[in-house]
PDB file of C-alpha atoms in Angstrom:
ATOM      1  CA  UNK A   1       0.049   0.025  -0.068  1.00 38.00           C
ATOM      2  CA  UNK A   2       1.436   3.498  -0.831  1.00 62.00           C
ATOM      3  CA  UNK A   3       1.239   6.028   1.966  1.00 75.00           C
ATOM      4  CA  UNK A   4       0.956   9.813   1.481  1.00 82.00           C
ATOM      5  CA  UNK A   5       3.969  11.616   2.845  1.00 83.00           C
ATOM      6  CA  UNK A   6       2.350  14.578   4.759  1.00 84.00           C
ATOM      7  CA  UNK A   7       5.625  16.461   4.952  1.00 85.00           C
ATOM      8  CA  UNK A   8       5.749  16.584   1.120  1.00 88.00           C
ATOM      9  CA  UNK A   9       1.972  17.626   1.199  1.00 88.00           C
ATOM     10  CA  UNK A  10       2.762  20.467   3.536  1.00 89.00           C
ATOM     11  CA  UNK A  11       5.572  21.750   1.407  1.00 89.00           C
ATOM     12  CA  UNK A  12       3.192  21.612  -1.673  1.00 90.00           C
ATOM     13  CA  UNK A  13       0.483  23.416   0.258  1.00 88.00           C
ATOM     14  CA  UNK A  14       2.746  26.260   1.360  1.00 89.00           C
ATOM     15  CA  UNK A  15       4.199  26.723  -2.222  1.00 88.00           C
ATOM     16  CA  UNK A  16       0.617  26.818  -3.664  1.00 87.00           C
ATOM     17  CA  UNK A  17      -0.375  29.433  -1.029  1.00 86.00           C
ATOM     18  CA  UNK A  18       2.853  31.429  -1.272  1.00 84.00           C
ATOM     19  CA  UNK A  19       2.929  31.499  -5.090  1.00 83.00           C
ATOM     20  CA  UNK A  20       6.576  30.598  -5.403  1.00 85.00           C
ATOM     21  CA  UNK A  21       9.363  28.160  -3.954  1.00 87.00           C
ATOM     22  CA  UNK A  22      11.227  31.236  -3.043  1.00 86.00           C
ATOM     23  CA  UNK A  23       8.432  32.702  -0.737  1.00 87.00           C
ATOM     24  CA  UNK A  24       7.685  29.059   0.685  1.00 85.00           C
ATOM     25  CA  UNK A  25      11.476  28.651   1.334  1.00 85.00           C
ATOM     26  CA  UNK A  26      11.308  31.688   3.601  1.00 86.00           C
ATOM     27  CA  UNK A  27       8.143  30.620   5.383  1.00 84.00           C
ATOM     28  CA  UNK A  28       9.386  27.008   5.860  1.00 82.00           C
ATOM     29  CA  UNK A  29      12.929  28.126   6.537  1.00 84.00           C
ATOM     30  CA  UNK A  30      14.157  25.405   4.198  1.00 84.00           C
ATOM     31  CA  UNK A  31      16.505  25.778   1.050  1.00 87.00           C
ATOM     32  CA  UNK A  32      14.751  26.076  -2.252  1.00 86.00           C
ATOM     33  CA  UNK A  33      16.436  22.971  -3.819  1.00 88.00           C
ATOM     34  CA  UNK A  34      15.000  20.898  -0.793  1.00 88.00           C
ATOM     35  CA  UNK A  35      11.571  22.042  -1.325  1.00 88.00           C
ATOM     36  CA  UNK A  36      11.824  21.392  -5.035  1.00 89.00           C
ATOM     37  CA  UNK A  37      13.098  18.012  -4.350  1.00 89.00           C
ATOM     38  CA  UNK A  38      10.124  17.152  -1.911  1.00 88.00           C
ATOM     39  CA  UNK A  39       7.760  18.433  -4.594  1.00 90.00           C
ATOM     40  CA  UNK A  40       9.102  16.159  -7.148  1.00 90.00           C
ATOM     41  CA  UNK A  41       8.705  13.043  -4.798  1.00 90.00           C
ATOM     42  CA  UNK A  42       5.137  14.104  -4.121  1.00 89.00           C
ATOM     43  CA  UNK A  43       4.458  14.394  -7.909  1.00 88.00           C
ATOM     44  CA  UNK A  44       6.086  10.955  -8.410  1.00 88.00           C
ATOM     45  CA  UNK A  45       4.019   9.398  -5.567  1.00 87.00           C
ATOM     46  CA  UNK A  46       0.830  10.734  -6.997  1.00 88.00           C
ATOM     47  CA  UNK A  47       1.725  10.075 -10.722  1.00 88.00           C
ATOM     48  CA  UNK A  48       0.748  13.547 -11.755  1.00 91.00           C
ATOM     49  CA  UNK A  49       2.317  16.959 -12.218  1.00 91.00           C
ATOM     50  CA  UNK A  50       1.049  19.419  -9.801  1.00 89.00           C
ATOM     51  CA  UNK A  51       2.697  22.668 -11.219  1.00 89.00           C
ATOM     52  CA  UNK A  52       3.667  23.924 -14.539  1.00 88.00           C
ATOM     53  CA  UNK A  53       5.816  26.851 -15.381  1.00 84.00           C
ATOM     54  CA  UNK A  54       4.386  29.845 -17.151  1.00 81.00           C
ATOM     55  CA  UNK A  55       7.283  32.233 -17.793  1.00 76.00           C
ATOM     56  CA  UNK A  56       8.769  32.880 -14.102  1.00 74.00           C
ATOM     57  CA  UNK A  57       5.496  31.844 -12.437  1.00 79.00           C
ATOM     58  CA  UNK A  58       4.458  28.342 -11.030  1.00 84.00           C
ATOM     59  CA  UNK A  59       0.872  27.573 -11.914  1.00 87.00           C
ATOM     60  CA  UNK A  60      -1.204  24.777 -10.598  1.00 90.00           C
ATOM     61  CA  UNK A  61      -2.299  22.012 -12.976  1.00 90.00           C
ATOM     62  CA  UNK A  62      -5.896  20.655 -12.798  1.00 91.00           C
ATOM     63  CA  UNK A  63      -4.619  17.768 -10.715  1.00 90.00           C
ATOM     64  CA  UNK A  64      -2.711  20.411  -8.571  1.00 88.00           C
ATOM     65  CA  UNK A  65      -5.951  22.236  -7.894  1.00 90.00           C
ATOM     66  CA  UNK A  66      -7.549  19.144  -6.742  1.00 91.00           C
ATOM     67  CA  UNK A  67      -4.741  18.212  -4.373  1.00 90.00           C
ATOM     68  CA  UNK A  68      -4.702  21.725  -2.999  1.00 89.00           C
ATOM     69  CA  UNK A  69      -8.391  21.515  -2.002  1.00 89.00           C
ATOM     70  CA  UNK A  70      -7.801  18.329  -0.107  1.00 89.00           C
ATOM     71  CA  UNK A  71      -4.600  19.650   1.458  1.00 87.00           C
ATOM     72  CA  UNK A  72      -6.506  22.707   2.701  1.00 86.00           C
ATOM     73  CA  UNK A  73      -9.102  20.339   4.245  1.00 83.00           C
ATOM     74  CA  UNK A  74      -6.407  18.174   5.763  1.00 86.00           C
ATOM     75  CA  UNK A  75      -4.379  20.979   7.452  1.00 83.00           C
ATOM     76  CA  UNK A  76      -7.621  22.827   8.572  1.00 79.00           C
ATOM     77  CA  UNK A  77      -8.720  19.431  10.431  1.00 77.00           C
ATOM     78  CA  UNK A  78      -5.231  19.326  11.866  1.00 78.00           C
ATOM     79  CA  UNK A  79      -5.542  22.688  13.292  1.00 73.00           C
ATOM     80  CA  UNK A  80      -8.963  21.836  14.750  1.00 64.00           C
ATOM     81  CA  UNK A  81      -7.740  18.593  16.196  1.00 69.00           C
ATOM     82  CA  UNK A  82      -5.033  20.698  17.923  1.00 69.00           C
ATOM     83  CA  UNK A  83      -7.465  23.219  19.350  1.00 59.00           C
ATOM     84  CA  UNK A  84      -9.814  20.470  20.578  1.00 53.00           C
ATOM     85  CA  UNK A  85      -6.884  18.619  22.333  1.00 59.00           C
ATOM     86  CA  UNK A  86      -5.910  21.986  24.018  1.00 57.00           C
ATOM     87  CA  UNK A  87      -9.478  22.444  25.100  1.00 47.00           C
ATOM     88  CA  UNK A  88     -10.082  25.370  22.794  1.00 45.00           C
ATOM     89  CA  UNK A  89     -13.369  25.744  20.499  1.00 47.00           C
ATOM     90  CA  UNK A  90     -12.889  24.125  17.396  1.00 52.00           C
ATOM     91  CA  UNK A  91     -14.813  26.495  15.357  1.00 56.00           C
ATOM     92  CA  UNK A  92     -15.992  23.796  13.046  1.00 61.00           C
ATOM     93  CA  UNK A  93     -18.909  24.553  10.716  1.00 73.00           C
ATOM     94  CA  UNK A  94     -20.787  22.243   8.592  1.00 81.00           C
ATOM     95  CA  UNK A  95     -19.843  23.386   5.194  1.00 87.00           C
ATOM     96  CA  UNK A  96     -22.240  22.854   2.175  1.00 91.00           C
ATOM     97  CA  UNK A  97     -21.270  23.939  -1.444  1.00 93.00           C
ATOM     98  CA  UNK A  98     -24.154  23.627  -3.837  1.00 96.00           C
ATOM     99  CA  UNK A  99     -24.537  24.470  -7.539  1.00 96.00           C
ATOM    100  CA  UNK A 100     -27.930  25.738  -8.866  1.00 95.00           C
ATOM    101  CA  UNK A 101     -28.503  25.667 -12.722  1.00 91.00           C
ATOM    102  CA  UNK A 102     -29.297  29.195 -13.978  1.00 84.00           C
ATOM    103  CA  UNK A 103     -32.540  28.093 -15.549  1.00 84.00           C
ATOM    104  CA  UNK A 104     -34.213  27.192 -12.287  1.00 90.00           C
ATOM    105  CA  UNK A 105     -36.548  29.963 -10.936  1.00 89.00           C
ATOM    106  CA  UNK A 106     -34.853  31.647  -7.976  1.00 90.00           C
ATOM    107  CA  UNK A 107     -38.164  30.960  -6.008  1.00 92.00           C
ATOM    108  CA  UNK A 108     -37.797  27.267  -6.616  1.00 94.00           C
ATOM    109  CA  UNK A 109     -34.277  27.200  -5.743  1.00 94.00           C
ATOM    110  CA  UNK A 110     -34.759  29.010  -2.474  1.00 94.00           C
ATOM    111  CA  UNK A 111     -37.641  26.701  -1.561  1.00 94.00           C
ATOM    112  CA  UNK A 112     -35.570  23.704  -2.348  1.00 96.00           C
ATOM    113  CA  UNK A 113     -32.477  24.859  -0.401  1.00 96.00           C
ATOM    114  CA  UNK A 114     -34.195  26.273   2.595  1.00 95.00           C
ATOM    115  CA  UNK A 115     -34.141  22.939   4.529  1.00 95.00           C
ATOM    116  CA  UNK A 116     -30.356  22.947   4.466  1.00 94.00           C
ATOM    117  CA  UNK A 117     -30.365  25.942   6.809  1.00 92.00           C
ATOM    118  CA  UNK A 118     -32.302  23.790   9.404  1.00 91.00           C
ATOM    119  CA  UNK A 119     -29.683  21.071   9.668  1.00 89.00           C
ATOM    120  CA  UNK A 120     -27.248  22.770  11.794  1.00 84.00           C
ATOM    121  CA  UNK A 121     -26.997  26.181  13.376  1.00 84.00           C
ATOM    122  CA  UNK A 122     -23.389  26.367  12.436  1.00 83.00           C
ATOM    123  CA  UNK A 123     -23.910  25.401   8.740  1.00 88.00           C
ATOM    124  CA  UNK A 124     -21.966  27.601   6.177  1.00 89.00           C
ATOM    125  CA  UNK A 125     -23.701  27.381   2.601  1.00 93.00           C
ATOM    126  CA  UNK A 126     -21.962  28.378  -0.510  1.00 92.00           C
ATOM    127  CA  UNK A 127     -24.321  28.510  -3.560  1.00 95.00           C
ATOM    128  CA  UNK A 128     -23.005  28.848  -7.121  1.00 95.00           C
ATOM    129  CA  UNK A 129     -25.110  29.420 -10.090  1.00 92.00           C
ATOM    130  CA  UNK A 130     -24.393  28.522 -13.812  1.00 89.00           C
ATOM    131  CA  UNK A 131     -24.990  26.258 -16.758  1.00 87.00           C
ATOM    132  CA  UNK A 132     -25.189  22.472 -16.020  1.00 88.00           C
ATOM    133  CA  UNK A 133     -21.898  21.624 -17.797  1.00 87.00           C
ATOM    134  CA  UNK A 134     -20.079  24.184 -15.747  1.00 90.00           C
ATOM    135  CA  UNK A 135     -21.537  23.012 -12.463  1.00 92.00           C
ATOM    136  CA  UNK A 136     -20.967  19.320 -13.187  1.00 90.00           C
ATOM    137  CA  UNK A 137     -17.234  20.104 -13.903  1.00 87.00           C
ATOM    138  CA  UNK A 138     -17.083  21.620 -10.487  1.00 88.00           C
ATOM    139  CA  UNK A 139     -18.810  18.644  -9.022  1.00 88.00           C
ATOM    140  CA  UNK A 140     -16.314  16.388 -10.610  1.00 82.00           C
ATOM    141  CA  UNK A 141     -13.471  18.416  -9.003  1.00 78.00           C
ATOM    142  CA  UNK A 142     -15.255  17.977  -5.566  1.00 81.00           C
ATOM    143  CA  UNK A 143     -15.679  21.771  -5.473  1.00 87.00           C
ATOM    144  CA  UNK A 144     -19.381  21.185  -4.949  1.00 90.00           C
ATOM    145  CA  UNK A 145     -21.349  18.687  -2.730  1.00 90.00           C
ATOM    146  CA  UNK A 146     -24.392  18.653  -5.062  1.00 95.00           C
ATOM    147  CA  UNK A 147     -25.937  20.224  -8.120  1.00 96.00           C
ATOM    148  CA  UNK A 148     -29.566  21.177  -8.214  1.00 96.00           C
ATOM    149  CA  UNK A 149     -30.859  21.067 -11.772  1.00 93.00           C
ATOM    150  CA  UNK A 150     -33.942  20.873 -14.053  1.00 89.00           C
ATOM    151  CA  UNK A 151     -32.511  17.885 -16.028  1.00 86.00           C
ATOM    152  CA  UNK A 152     -30.556  14.819 -15.220  1.00 89.00           C
ATOM    153  CA  UNK A 153     -26.852  14.623 -15.786  1.00 85.00           C
ATOM    154  CA  UNK A 154     -26.049  13.385 -19.299  1.00 76.00           C
ATOM    155  CA  UNK A 155     -22.776  15.316 -19.818  1.00 54.00           C
ATOM    156  CA  UNK A 156     -19.453  13.650 -20.581  1.00 52.00           C
ATOM    157  CA  UNK A 157     -17.795  14.459 -17.337  1.00 50.00           C
ATOM    158  CA  UNK A 158     -14.969  12.429 -15.934  1.00 53.00           C
ATOM    159  CA  UNK A 159     -16.872  11.301 -12.799  1.00 62.00           C
ATOM    160  CA  UNK A 160     -19.977   9.072 -12.614  1.00 74.00           C
ATOM    161  CA  UNK A 161     -22.709  11.174 -11.424  1.00 84.00           C
ATOM    162  CA  UNK A 162     -25.949  10.017  -9.970  1.00 91.00           C
ATOM    163  CA  UNK A 163     -29.337  11.684 -10.486  1.00 94.00           C
ATOM    164  CA  UNK A 164     -31.738  11.928  -7.468  1.00 95.00           C
ATOM    165  CA  UNK A 165     -35.171  13.013  -8.472  1.00 95.00           C
ATOM    166  CA  UNK A 166     -36.582  15.574  -5.988  1.00 96.00           C
ATOM    167  CA  UNK A 167     -39.958  15.887  -7.596  1.00 95.00           C
ATOM    168  CA  UNK A 168     -41.915  17.096 -10.438  1.00 94.00           C
ATOM    169  CA  UNK A 169     -44.973  19.362 -11.104  1.00 94.00           C
ATOM    170  CA  UNK A 170     -46.918  21.019 -13.842  1.00 95.00           C
ATOM    171  CA  UNK A 171     -46.647  24.449 -15.300  1.00 96.00           C
ATOM    172  CA  UNK A 172     -48.506  27.660 -14.803  1.00 97.00           C
ATOM    173  CA  UNK A 173     -48.828  30.492 -17.224  1.00 98.00           C
ATOM    174  CA  UNK A 174     -48.716  34.227 -15.849  1.00 98.00           C
ATOM    175  CA  UNK A 175     -49.457  37.497 -17.283  1.00 97.00           C
ATOM    176  CA  UNK A 176     -49.408  41.166 -16.186  1.00 96.00           C
ATOM    177  CA  UNK A 177     -52.661  43.117 -15.892  1.00 96.00           C
ATOM    178  CA  UNK A 178     -52.563  44.341 -19.514  1.00 94.00           C
ATOM    179  CA  UNK A 179     -52.266  40.703 -20.763  1.00 96.00           C
ATOM    180  CA  UNK A 180     -54.666  39.171 -18.239  1.00 96.00           C
ATOM    181  CA  UNK A 181     -57.396  38.884 -20.962  1.00 96.00           C
ATOM    182  CA  UNK A 182     -55.515  35.908 -22.378  1.00 96.00           C
ATOM    183  CA  UNK A 183     -56.979  33.863 -19.603  1.00 96.00           C
ATOM    184  CA  UNK A 184     -60.093  33.766 -21.633  1.00 96.00           C
ATOM    185  CA  UNK A 185     -59.926  30.920 -24.216  1.00 96.00           C
ATOM    186  CA  UNK A 186     -56.608  29.559 -22.844  1.00 97.00           C
ATOM    187  CA  UNK A 187     -54.557  27.882 -24.385  1.00 96.00           C
ATOM    188  CA  UNK A 188     -55.959  29.030 -27.779  1.00 96.00           C
ATOM    189  CA  UNK A 189     -55.667  32.565 -26.654  1.00 97.00           C
ATOM    190  CA  UNK A 190     -51.764  32.007 -26.787  1.00 97.00           C
ATOM    191  CA  UNK A 191     -51.889  31.816 -30.454  1.00 96.00           C
ATOM    192  CA  UNK A 192     -49.736  34.919 -31.788  1.00 96.00           C
ATOM    193  CA  UNK A 193     -49.584  36.277 -28.094  1.00 97.00           C
ATOM    194  CA  UNK A 194     -46.394  37.552 -26.943  1.00 97.00           C
ATOM    195  CA  UNK A 195     -44.334  35.168 -24.908  1.00 97.00           C
ATOM    196  CA  UNK A 196     -41.131  35.057 -22.853  1.00 97.00           C
ATOM    197  CA  UNK A 197     -39.307  31.769 -22.864  1.00 95.00           C
ATOM    198  CA  UNK A 198     -36.196  30.311 -21.044  1.00 90.00           C
ATOM    199  CA  UNK A 199     -33.141  29.831 -23.177  1.00 86.00           C
ATOM    200  CA  UNK A 200     -32.702  26.851 -25.574  1.00 83.00           C
ATOM    201  CA  UNK A 201     -30.490  25.114 -23.060  1.00 72.00           C
ATOM    202  CA  UNK A 202     -33.434  24.719 -20.740  1.00 77.00           C
ATOM    203  CA  UNK A 203     -35.325  21.384 -20.774  1.00 79.00           C
ATOM    204  CA  UNK A 204     -38.611  23.204 -19.969  1.00 86.00           C
ATOM    205  CA  UNK A 205     -38.098  25.306 -23.235  1.00 89.00           C
ATOM    206  CA  UNK A 206     -38.146  22.091 -25.274  1.00 90.00           C
ATOM    207  CA  UNK A 207     -41.230  20.973 -23.418  1.00 92.00           C
ATOM    208  CA  UNK A 208     -43.140  24.138 -23.738  1.00 94.00           C
ATOM    209  CA  UNK A 209     -42.384  24.178 -27.555  1.00 95.00           C
ATOM    210  CA  UNK A 210     -43.658  20.677 -28.122  1.00 94.00           C
ATOM    211  CA  UNK A 211     -46.958  21.578 -25.832  1.00 96.00           C
ATOM    212  CA  UNK A 212     -47.640  24.555 -28.094  1.00 96.00           C
ATOM    213  CA  UNK A 213     -47.390  22.486 -31.124  1.00 96.00           C
ATOM    214  CA  UNK A 214     -49.741  19.769 -29.552  1.00 96.00           C
ATOM    215  CA  UNK A 215     -52.291  22.477 -28.761  1.00 96.00           C
ATOM    216  CA  UNK A 216     -51.981  24.038 -32.370  1.00 96.00           C
ATOM    217  CA  UNK A 217     -50.812  27.477 -31.093  1.00 97.00           C
ATOM    218  CA  UNK A 218     -48.017  29.458 -32.195  1.00 96.00           C
ATOM    219  CA  UNK A 219     -47.003  32.239 -29.579  1.00 97.00           C
ATOM    220  CA  UNK A 220     -44.784  35.031 -30.698  1.00 97.00           C
ATOM    221  CA  UNK A 221     -41.560  34.560 -28.767  1.00 96.00           C
ATOM    222  CA  UNK A 222     -40.482  38.193 -27.964  1.00 96.00           C
ATOM    223  CA  UNK A 223     -37.435  37.127 -25.627  1.00 95.00           C
ATOM    224  CA  UNK A 224     -35.580  34.174 -24.349  1.00 92.00           C
ATOM    225  CA  UNK A 225     -33.446  34.306 -21.144  1.00 90.00           C
ATOM    226  CA  UNK A 226     -30.775  32.400 -19.256  1.00 84.00           C
ATOM    227  CA  UNK A 227     -31.868  34.002 -16.115  1.00 84.00           C
ATOM    228  CA  UNK A 228     -35.391  33.218 -14.775  1.00 85.00           C
ATOM    229  CA  UNK A 229     -35.454  36.322 -12.442  1.00 86.00           C
ATOM    230  CA  UNK A 230     -34.855  38.669 -15.587  1.00 91.00           C
ATOM    231  CA  UNK A 231     -37.470  36.746 -17.506  1.00 93.00           C
ATOM    232  CA  UNK A 232     -40.085  37.274 -14.706  1.00 92.00           C
ATOM    233  CA  UNK A 233     -39.098  40.878 -14.348  1.00 93.00           C
ATOM    234  CA  UNK A 234     -39.855  41.544 -18.094  1.00 96.00           C
ATOM    235  CA  UNK A 235     -43.117  39.545 -17.647  1.00 95.00           C
ATOM    236  CA  UNK A 236     -44.030  41.731 -14.736  1.00 95.00           C
ATOM    237  CA  UNK A 237     -43.680  44.751 -17.052  1.00 95.00           C
ATOM    238  CA  UNK A 238     -46.239  43.287 -19.500  1.00 95.00           C
ATOM    239  CA  UNK A 239     -43.810  42.323 -22.220  1.00 96.00           C
ATOM    240  CA  UNK A 240     -45.332  38.904 -22.652  1.00 97.00           C
ATOM    241  CA  UNK A 241     -46.643  35.771 -20.898  1.00 97.00           C
ATOM    242  CA  UNK A 242     -44.263  33.417 -18.977  1.00 97.00           C
ATOM    243  CA  UNK A 243     -44.392  30.073 -17.424  1.00 96.00           C
ATOM    244  CA  UNK A 244     -43.097  28.877 -14.030  1.00 94.00           C
ATOM    245  CA  UNK A 245     -43.609  25.743 -12.041  1.00 95.00           C
ATOM    246  CA  UNK A 246     -46.818  25.450 -10.427  1.00 95.00           C
ATOM    247  CA  UNK A 247     -45.419  24.800  -6.959  1.00 94.00           C
ATOM    248  CA  UNK A 248     -44.490  28.508  -6.793  1.00 94.00           C
ATOM    249  CA  UNK A 249     -47.757  29.859  -8.311  1.00 94.00           C
ATOM    250  CA  UNK A 250     -48.689  31.837  -5.341  1.00 94.00           C
ATOM    251  CA  UNK A 251     -45.170  33.317  -4.751  1.00 94.00           C
ATOM    252  CA  UNK A 252     -44.950  34.414  -8.404  1.00 95.00           C
ATOM    253  CA  UNK A 253     -48.385  36.071  -8.457  1.00 95.00           C
ATOM    254  CA  UNK A 254     -47.627  37.839  -5.303  1.00 94.00           C
ATOM    255  CA  UNK A 255     -44.043  38.869  -6.042  1.00 93.00           C
ATOM    256  CA  UNK A 256     -44.649  40.193  -9.542  1.00 94.00           C
ATOM    257  CA  UNK A 257     -48.080  41.336  -9.405  1.00 95.00           C
ATOM    258  CA  UNK A 258     -49.137  38.924 -12.093  1.00 96.00           C
ATOM    259  CA  UNK A 259     -52.115  36.491 -12.501  1.00 96.00           C
ATOM    260  CA  UNK A 260     -52.539  33.045 -13.677  1.00 97.00           C
ATOM    261  CA  UNK A 261     -54.090  32.806 -16.996  1.00 97.00           C
ATOM    262  CA  UNK A 262     -53.826  28.875 -17.358  1.00 97.00           C
ATOM    263  CA  UNK A 263     -52.166  25.671 -16.189  1.00 96.00           C
ATOM    264  CA  UNK A 264     -51.179  22.323 -17.592  1.00 96.00           C
ATOM    265  CA  UNK A 265     -50.006  19.086 -16.126  1.00 94.00           C
ATOM    266  CA  UNK A 266     -49.091  17.794 -19.583  1.00 95.00           C
ATOM    267  CA  UNK A 267     -45.646  19.633 -19.139  1.00 93.00           C
ATOM    268  CA  UNK A 268     -43.742  18.232 -16.275  1.00 89.00           C
ATOM    269  CA  UNK A 269     -40.957  20.247 -14.604  1.00 91.00           C
ATOM    270  CA  UNK A 270     -38.522  17.922 -12.808  1.00 92.00           C
ATOM    271  CA  UNK A 271     -35.880  18.737 -10.298  1.00 95.00           C
ATOM    272  CA  UNK A 272     -32.718  16.737  -9.435  1.00 96.00           C
ATOM    273  CA  UNK A 273     -30.011  16.668  -6.889  1.00 96.00           C
ATOM    274  CA  UNK A 274     -26.916  15.431  -8.864  1.00 95.00           C
ATOM    275  CA  UNK A 275     -24.129  14.073  -6.558  1.00 91.00           C
ATOM    276  CA  UNK A 276     -21.078  11.733  -6.973  1.00 85.00           C
ATOM    277  CA  UNK A 277     -22.699   9.412  -4.499  1.00 81.00           C
ATOM    278  CA  UNK A 278     -25.292   6.625  -5.376  1.00 83.00           C
ATOM    279  CA  UNK A 279     -26.679   7.184  -1.886  1.00 84.00           C
ATOM    280  CA  UNK A 280     -27.092  10.721  -0.565  1.00 87.00           C
ATOM    281  CA  UNK A 281     -24.942  11.210   2.698  1.00 85.00           C
ATOM    282  CA  UNK A 282     -24.324  15.061   3.225  1.00 88.00           C
ATOM    283  CA  UNK A 283     -26.942  16.030   5.829  1.00 90.00           C
ATOM    284  CA  UNK A 284     -27.880  19.203   3.936  1.00 92.00           C
ATOM    285  CA  UNK A 285     -28.482  17.228   0.683  1.00 93.00           C
ATOM    286  CA  UNK A 286     -30.414  14.541   2.561  1.00 93.00           C
ATOM    287  CA  UNK A 287     -32.588  17.260   4.220  1.00 94.00           C
ATOM    288  CA  UNK A 288     -33.326  18.907   0.885  1.00 96.00           C
ATOM    289  CA  UNK A 289     -34.208  15.578  -0.788  1.00 95.00           C
ATOM    290  CA  UNK A 290     -36.438  14.443   2.205  1.00 95.00           C
ATOM    291  CA  UNK A 291     -38.412  17.844   2.444  1.00 94.00           C
ATOM    292  CA  UNK A 292     -38.702  18.120  -1.433  1.00 94.00           C
ATOM    293  CA  UNK A 293     -40.214  14.641  -1.695  1.00 93.00           C
ATOM    294  CA  UNK A 294     -42.438  14.877   1.382  1.00 91.00           C
ATOM    295  CA  UNK A 295     -43.604  18.424   1.306  1.00 87.00           C
ATOM    296  CA  UNK A 296     -43.044  20.340  -1.845  1.00 86.00           C
ATOM    297  CA  UNK A 297     -43.963  17.742  -4.275  1.00 87.00           C
ATOM    298  CA  UNK A 298     -45.562  15.113  -2.136  1.00 70.00           C
TER     299      UNK A 298
END
């Protein structure tokens, strides 16, 4: 069995934080050739290059960035261990890093993530937003504990990701007061009516377009958006009808001063927690999944 040399890891961690072997040598009070030799031994034991040179600078490789994150956790826990042994408060917090795809409405994301705050009084949540491929890449590098998405993972990432269905619901259509008359004769009233849609990358966009075709209506698409909050803001201004998951129907109506002009269960909006684990283990992710399945969508 190959054992990790934590002295070598400490030298690597110090160089990565200091930005150069010269600065690290001053901090560690070791000669530069000594540190260079120890770094080389660590790279050989791991089988990967951890740094590469760009001019006079040392830059972390992709593997180096992954090793650095683990090193930071290892030495942080080491300091906490010393504090506990010395009878001092450990200051340990439950950390939860979650990614949310940018096409998920903010109100849905808020309701899904809310149970995480009840897991521990000392929880620290980091929430990142972006397109699904970008968030899955961060998940692959263990920068995130989970990703909340409106579609299952099918991206060619370098990890095996597991999709945990949180729930699904129908879709409601909303309009400002000046377009509220479209409630009469819905869904035929949507034919040639101005509509705001999520971007092409959203699974809901494709479902909406298929549903329009099945109803024989052809709305006039006046805008498409990556950001759901911006889409709803333009809907509030009366620029077009917009759709949102039915589970946040009351919140959308109240927050944006719009009314529901129609609903359909033929379009299913699905939400997933994507993780690298077949069985969810992080307490925050478990709480999110249990609450979603028993209360939000139950």
